Short mmCIF file of C-alpha atoms and ligand atoms in Angstrom, two decimals:
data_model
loop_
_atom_site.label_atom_id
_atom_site.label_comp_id
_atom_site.label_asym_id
_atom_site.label_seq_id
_atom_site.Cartn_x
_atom_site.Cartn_y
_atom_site.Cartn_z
CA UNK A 1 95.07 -9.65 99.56
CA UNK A 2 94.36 -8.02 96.32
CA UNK A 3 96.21 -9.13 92.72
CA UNK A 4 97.29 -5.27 93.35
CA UNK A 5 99.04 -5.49 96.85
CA UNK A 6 100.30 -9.70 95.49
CA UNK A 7 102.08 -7.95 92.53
CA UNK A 8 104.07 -5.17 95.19
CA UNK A 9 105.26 -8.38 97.14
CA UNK A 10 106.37 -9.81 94.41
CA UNK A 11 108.22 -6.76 93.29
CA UNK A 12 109.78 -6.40 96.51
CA UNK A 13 110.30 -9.99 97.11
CA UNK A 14 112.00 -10.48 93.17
CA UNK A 15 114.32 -7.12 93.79
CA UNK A 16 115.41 -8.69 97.16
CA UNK A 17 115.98 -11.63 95.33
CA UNK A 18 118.02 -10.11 91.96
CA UNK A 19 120.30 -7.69 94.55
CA UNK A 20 121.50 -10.50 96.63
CA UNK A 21 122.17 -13.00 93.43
CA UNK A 22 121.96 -11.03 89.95
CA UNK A 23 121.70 -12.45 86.86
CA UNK A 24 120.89 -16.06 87.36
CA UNK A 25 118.18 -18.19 88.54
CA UNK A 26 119.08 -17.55 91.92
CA UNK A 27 118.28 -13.90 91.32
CA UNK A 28 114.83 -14.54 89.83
CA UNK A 29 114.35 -17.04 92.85
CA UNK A 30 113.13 -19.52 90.70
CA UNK A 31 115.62 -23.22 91.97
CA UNK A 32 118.80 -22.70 91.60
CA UNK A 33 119.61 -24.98 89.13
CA UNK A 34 120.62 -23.74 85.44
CA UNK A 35 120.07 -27.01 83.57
CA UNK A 36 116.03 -26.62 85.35
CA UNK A 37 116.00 -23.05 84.18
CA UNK A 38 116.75 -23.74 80.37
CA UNK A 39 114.29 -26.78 80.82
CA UNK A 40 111.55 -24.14 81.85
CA UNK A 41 112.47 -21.55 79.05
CA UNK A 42 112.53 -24.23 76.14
CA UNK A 43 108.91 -25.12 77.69
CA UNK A 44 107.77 -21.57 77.68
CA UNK A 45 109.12 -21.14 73.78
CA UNK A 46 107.56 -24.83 72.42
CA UNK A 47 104.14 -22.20 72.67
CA UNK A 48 105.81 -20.69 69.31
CA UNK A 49 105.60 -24.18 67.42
CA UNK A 50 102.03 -23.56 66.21
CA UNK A 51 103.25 -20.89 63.67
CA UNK A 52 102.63 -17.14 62.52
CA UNK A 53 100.79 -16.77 59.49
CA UNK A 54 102.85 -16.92 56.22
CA UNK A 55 105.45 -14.42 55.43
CA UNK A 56 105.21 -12.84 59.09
CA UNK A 57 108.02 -13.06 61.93
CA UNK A 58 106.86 -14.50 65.09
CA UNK A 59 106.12 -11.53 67.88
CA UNK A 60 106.44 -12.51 71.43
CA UNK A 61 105.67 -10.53 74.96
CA UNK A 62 107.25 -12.42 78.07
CA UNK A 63 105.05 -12.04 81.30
CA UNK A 64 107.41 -11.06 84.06
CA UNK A 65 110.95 -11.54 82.15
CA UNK A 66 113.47 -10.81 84.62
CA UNK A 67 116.65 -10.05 83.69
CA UNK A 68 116.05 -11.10 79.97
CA UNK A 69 116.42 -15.15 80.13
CA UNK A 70 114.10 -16.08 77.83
CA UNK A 71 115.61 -14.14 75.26
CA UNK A 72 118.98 -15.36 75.85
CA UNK A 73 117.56 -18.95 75.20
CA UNK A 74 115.83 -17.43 72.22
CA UNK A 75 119.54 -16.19 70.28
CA UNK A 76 120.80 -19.25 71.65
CA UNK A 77 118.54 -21.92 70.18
CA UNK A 78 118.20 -19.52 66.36
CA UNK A 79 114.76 -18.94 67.42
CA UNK A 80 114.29 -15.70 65.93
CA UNK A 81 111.38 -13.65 67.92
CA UNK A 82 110.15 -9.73 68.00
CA UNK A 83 110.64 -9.77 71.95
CA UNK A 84 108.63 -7.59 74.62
CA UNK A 85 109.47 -8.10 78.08
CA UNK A 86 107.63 -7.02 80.82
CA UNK A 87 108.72 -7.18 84.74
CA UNK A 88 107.22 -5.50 87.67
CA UNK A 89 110.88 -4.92 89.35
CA UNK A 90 112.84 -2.16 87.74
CA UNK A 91 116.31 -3.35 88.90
CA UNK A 92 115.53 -6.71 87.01
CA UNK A 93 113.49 -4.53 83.46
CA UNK A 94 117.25 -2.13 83.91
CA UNK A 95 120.09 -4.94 83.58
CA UNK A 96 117.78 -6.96 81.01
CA UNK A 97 118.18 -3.49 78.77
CA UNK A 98 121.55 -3.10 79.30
CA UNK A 99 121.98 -6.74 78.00
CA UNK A 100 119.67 -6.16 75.46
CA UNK A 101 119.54 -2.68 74.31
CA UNK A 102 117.55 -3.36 70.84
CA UNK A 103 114.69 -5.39 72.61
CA UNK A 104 111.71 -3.83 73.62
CA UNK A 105 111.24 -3.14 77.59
CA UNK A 106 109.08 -2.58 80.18
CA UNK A 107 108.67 -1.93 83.59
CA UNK A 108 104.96 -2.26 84.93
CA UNK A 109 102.72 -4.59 86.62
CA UNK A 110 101.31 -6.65 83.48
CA UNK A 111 97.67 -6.58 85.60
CA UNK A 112 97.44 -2.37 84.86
CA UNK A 113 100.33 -2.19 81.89
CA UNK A 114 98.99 0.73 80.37
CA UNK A 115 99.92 -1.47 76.66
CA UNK A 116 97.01 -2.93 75.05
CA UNK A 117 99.93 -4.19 71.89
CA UNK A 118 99.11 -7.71 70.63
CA UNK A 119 101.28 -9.99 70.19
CA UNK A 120 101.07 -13.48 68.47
CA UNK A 121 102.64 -15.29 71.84
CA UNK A 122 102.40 -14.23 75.37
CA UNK A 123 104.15 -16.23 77.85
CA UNK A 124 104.89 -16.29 81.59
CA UNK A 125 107.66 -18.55 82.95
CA UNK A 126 107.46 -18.27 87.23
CA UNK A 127 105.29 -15.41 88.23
CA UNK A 128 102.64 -17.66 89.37
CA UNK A 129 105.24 -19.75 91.99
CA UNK A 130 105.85 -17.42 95.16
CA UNK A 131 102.89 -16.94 97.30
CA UNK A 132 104.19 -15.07 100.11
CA UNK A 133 101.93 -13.67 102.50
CA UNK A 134 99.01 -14.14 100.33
CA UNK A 135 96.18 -17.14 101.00
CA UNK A 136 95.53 -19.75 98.29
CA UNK A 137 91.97 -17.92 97.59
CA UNK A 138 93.73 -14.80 96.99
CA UNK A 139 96.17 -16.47 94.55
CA UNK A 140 93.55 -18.52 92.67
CA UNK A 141 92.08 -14.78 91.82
CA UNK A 142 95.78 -13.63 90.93
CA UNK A 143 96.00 -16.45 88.43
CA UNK A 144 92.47 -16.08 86.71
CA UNK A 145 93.30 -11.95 86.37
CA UNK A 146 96.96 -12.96 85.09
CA UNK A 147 95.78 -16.09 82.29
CA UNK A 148 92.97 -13.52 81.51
CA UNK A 149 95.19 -10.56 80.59
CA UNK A 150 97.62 -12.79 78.97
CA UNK A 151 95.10 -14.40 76.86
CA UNK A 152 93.83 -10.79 75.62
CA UNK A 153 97.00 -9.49 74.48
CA UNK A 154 97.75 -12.77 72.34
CA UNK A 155 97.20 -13.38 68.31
CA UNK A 156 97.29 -16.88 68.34
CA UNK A 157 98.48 -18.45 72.00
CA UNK A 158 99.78 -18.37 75.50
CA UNK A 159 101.76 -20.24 78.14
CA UNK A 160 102.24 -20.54 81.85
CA UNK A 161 103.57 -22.31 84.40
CA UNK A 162 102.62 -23.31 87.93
CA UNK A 163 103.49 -25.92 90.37
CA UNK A 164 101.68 -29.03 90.93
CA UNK A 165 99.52 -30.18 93.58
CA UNK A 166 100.96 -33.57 93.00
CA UNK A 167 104.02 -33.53 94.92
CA UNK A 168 104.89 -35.32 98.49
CA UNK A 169 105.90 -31.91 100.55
CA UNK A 170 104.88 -28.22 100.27
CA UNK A 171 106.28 -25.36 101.32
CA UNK A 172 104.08 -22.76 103.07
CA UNK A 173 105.43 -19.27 101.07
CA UNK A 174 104.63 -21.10 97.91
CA UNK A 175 101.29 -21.87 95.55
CA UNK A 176 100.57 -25.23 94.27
CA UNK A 177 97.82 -25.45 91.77
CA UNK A 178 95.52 -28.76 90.86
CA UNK A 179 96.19 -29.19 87.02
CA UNK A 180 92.80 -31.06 86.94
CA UNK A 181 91.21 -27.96 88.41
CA UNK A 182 93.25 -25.41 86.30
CA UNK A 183 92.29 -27.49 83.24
CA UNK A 184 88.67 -27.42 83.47
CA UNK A 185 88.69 -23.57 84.09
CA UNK A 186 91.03 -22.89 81.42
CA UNK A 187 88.47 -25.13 78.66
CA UNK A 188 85.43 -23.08 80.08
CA UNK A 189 86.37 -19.64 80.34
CA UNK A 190 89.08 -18.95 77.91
CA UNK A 191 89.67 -21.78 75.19
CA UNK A 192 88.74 -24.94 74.45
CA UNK A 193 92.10 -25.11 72.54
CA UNK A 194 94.26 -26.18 75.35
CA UNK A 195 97.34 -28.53 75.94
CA UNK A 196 98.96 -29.25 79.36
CA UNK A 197 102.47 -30.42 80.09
CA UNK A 198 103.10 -32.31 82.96
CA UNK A 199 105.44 -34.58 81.60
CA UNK A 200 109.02 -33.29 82.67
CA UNK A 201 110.86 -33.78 85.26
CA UNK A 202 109.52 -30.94 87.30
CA UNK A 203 107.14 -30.57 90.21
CA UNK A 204 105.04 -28.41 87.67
CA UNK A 205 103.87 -28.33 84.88
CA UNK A 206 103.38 -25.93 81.28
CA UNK A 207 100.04 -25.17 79.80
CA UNK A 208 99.15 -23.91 76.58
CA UNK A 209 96.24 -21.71 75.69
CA UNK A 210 95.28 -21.12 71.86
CA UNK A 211 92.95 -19.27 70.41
CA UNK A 212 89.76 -20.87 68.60
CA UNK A 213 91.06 -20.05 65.16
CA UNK A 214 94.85 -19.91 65.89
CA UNK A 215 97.15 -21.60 63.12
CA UNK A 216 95.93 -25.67 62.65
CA UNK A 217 92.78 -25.43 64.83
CA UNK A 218 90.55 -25.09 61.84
CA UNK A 219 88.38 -28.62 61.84
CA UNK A 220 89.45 -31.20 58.94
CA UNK A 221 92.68 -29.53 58.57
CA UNK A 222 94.07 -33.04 59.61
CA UNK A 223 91.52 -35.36 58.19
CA UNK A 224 92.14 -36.20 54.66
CA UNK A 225 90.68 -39.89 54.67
CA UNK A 226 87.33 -40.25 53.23
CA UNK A 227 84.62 -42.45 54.47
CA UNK A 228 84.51 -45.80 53.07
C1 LIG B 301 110.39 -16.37 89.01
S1 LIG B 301 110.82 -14.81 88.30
C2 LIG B 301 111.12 -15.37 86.63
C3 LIG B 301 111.85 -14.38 85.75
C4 LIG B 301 112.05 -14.83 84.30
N1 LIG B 301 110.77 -15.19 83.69
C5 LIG B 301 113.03 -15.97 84.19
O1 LIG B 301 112.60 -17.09 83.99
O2 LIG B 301 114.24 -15.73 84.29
C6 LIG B 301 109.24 -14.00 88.19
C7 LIG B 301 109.31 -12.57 87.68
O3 LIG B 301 107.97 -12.07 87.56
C8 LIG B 301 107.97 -10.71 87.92
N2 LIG B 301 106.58 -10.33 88.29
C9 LIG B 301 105.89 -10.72 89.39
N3 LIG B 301 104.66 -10.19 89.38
C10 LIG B 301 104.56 -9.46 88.25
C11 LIG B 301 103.51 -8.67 87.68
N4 LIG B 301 102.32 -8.54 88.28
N5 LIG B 301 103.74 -8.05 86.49
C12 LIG B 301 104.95 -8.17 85.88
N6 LIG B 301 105.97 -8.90 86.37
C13 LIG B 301 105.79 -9.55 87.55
C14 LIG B 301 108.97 -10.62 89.06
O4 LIG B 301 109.46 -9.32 89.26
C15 LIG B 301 110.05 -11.60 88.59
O5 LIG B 301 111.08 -10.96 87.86
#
């Protein structure tokens, strides 16, 4: 299966999903459990804790958004943000602008978004879960194209999540990714500047991508001690 024809699944697959359950995490088919959806969201936003340079606000594009959830979490917490969301499905990009008119939306695949806008964080909280029809092979290529185009439409860092290899049953429909495996690719072909979370009480796990020169990666910043 192409990343083209995996993306229309998932669009028909998340529409199905958001018409039979709306605005919850039932309708972005991603558990069911609120408490497990604000844990995921307050993951995807710890990417922001690096910093924007001085005297700029923090500008943030989230990868397949839904019905706007991240942003809610955003007003919630005071975490003040210049928000892009982007979502295959239309039904989901429609009722996340009628929430929130003043935020910017759109609907398109992120793999052929005709946008090239940077933006200091890019983040993606779920898209890489659902497998469907498609083999493991074909979703190993999905998530090198997605983590690629993520990482060139970022300023200073992204962040993802996927579901671990390390748990005791799997389900067929969905993809479960070796964090071991996903490390080492991440470190050799997009940034050595890398941190992964798989310390929550998830079967999955977070990772963070900076960029080489992204806010506190410059070397010494943290060494003051002399030799002596
Ligand atoms: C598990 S849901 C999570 C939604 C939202 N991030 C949240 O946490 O509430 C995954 C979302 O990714 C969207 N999606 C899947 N493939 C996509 C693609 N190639 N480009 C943009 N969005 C995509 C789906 O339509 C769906 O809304």
């Amino acid at each position: 299966m192409s990343t083209s024809d995996i993306s229309k699944a998932l669009a028909e697959h998340y529409a199905a999903s958001f018409e039979a359950h709306g605005a919850s995490p039932r309708g972005v088919d991603w558990g069911s459990n609120p408490q497990e959806h604000l844990l995921r969201l307050d993951r995807m936003l710890a990417v922001t804790q690096r910093g924007t340079p001085a005297g700029s606000s923090t500008s943030l594009l989230d990868v397949g958004c839904g019905f706007g959830s991240l942003l809610d979490r955003s007003l919630a917490i005071g975490l003040p943000l210049v928000y892009t969301g982007i979502d295959i499905c239309e039904p989901m990009v429609e009722a996340a602008r009628q929430r929130h008119p003043n935020a910017r939306w759109m609907a398109s695949d992120i793999l052929t978004a005709p946008t090239r806008d940077q933006h200091d964080y890019v983040v993606c909280n779920g898209i890489l879960t659902q497998k469907l029809g498609a083999s493991i092979r074909d979703m190993d290529q999905f998530l090198k194209a997605l983590v690629r185009q993520m990482f060139s439409l970022c300023k200073v860092g992204i962040a993802f999540n996927v579901m671990t290899s390390h748990v005791n049953f799997t389900a067929p429909n969905l993809y479960y990714r070796n964090p071991a495996e996903l490390l080492a690719w991440c470190m050799s072909e997009i940034s050595t500047k890398v941190i992964l979370d798989h310390a929550y009480p998830l079967f999955e796990y977070t990772v963070y991508i900076y960029r080489e020169d992204a806010p506190g990666m410059q070397y010494g910043l943290h060494h003051t001690g002399g030799a002596a």
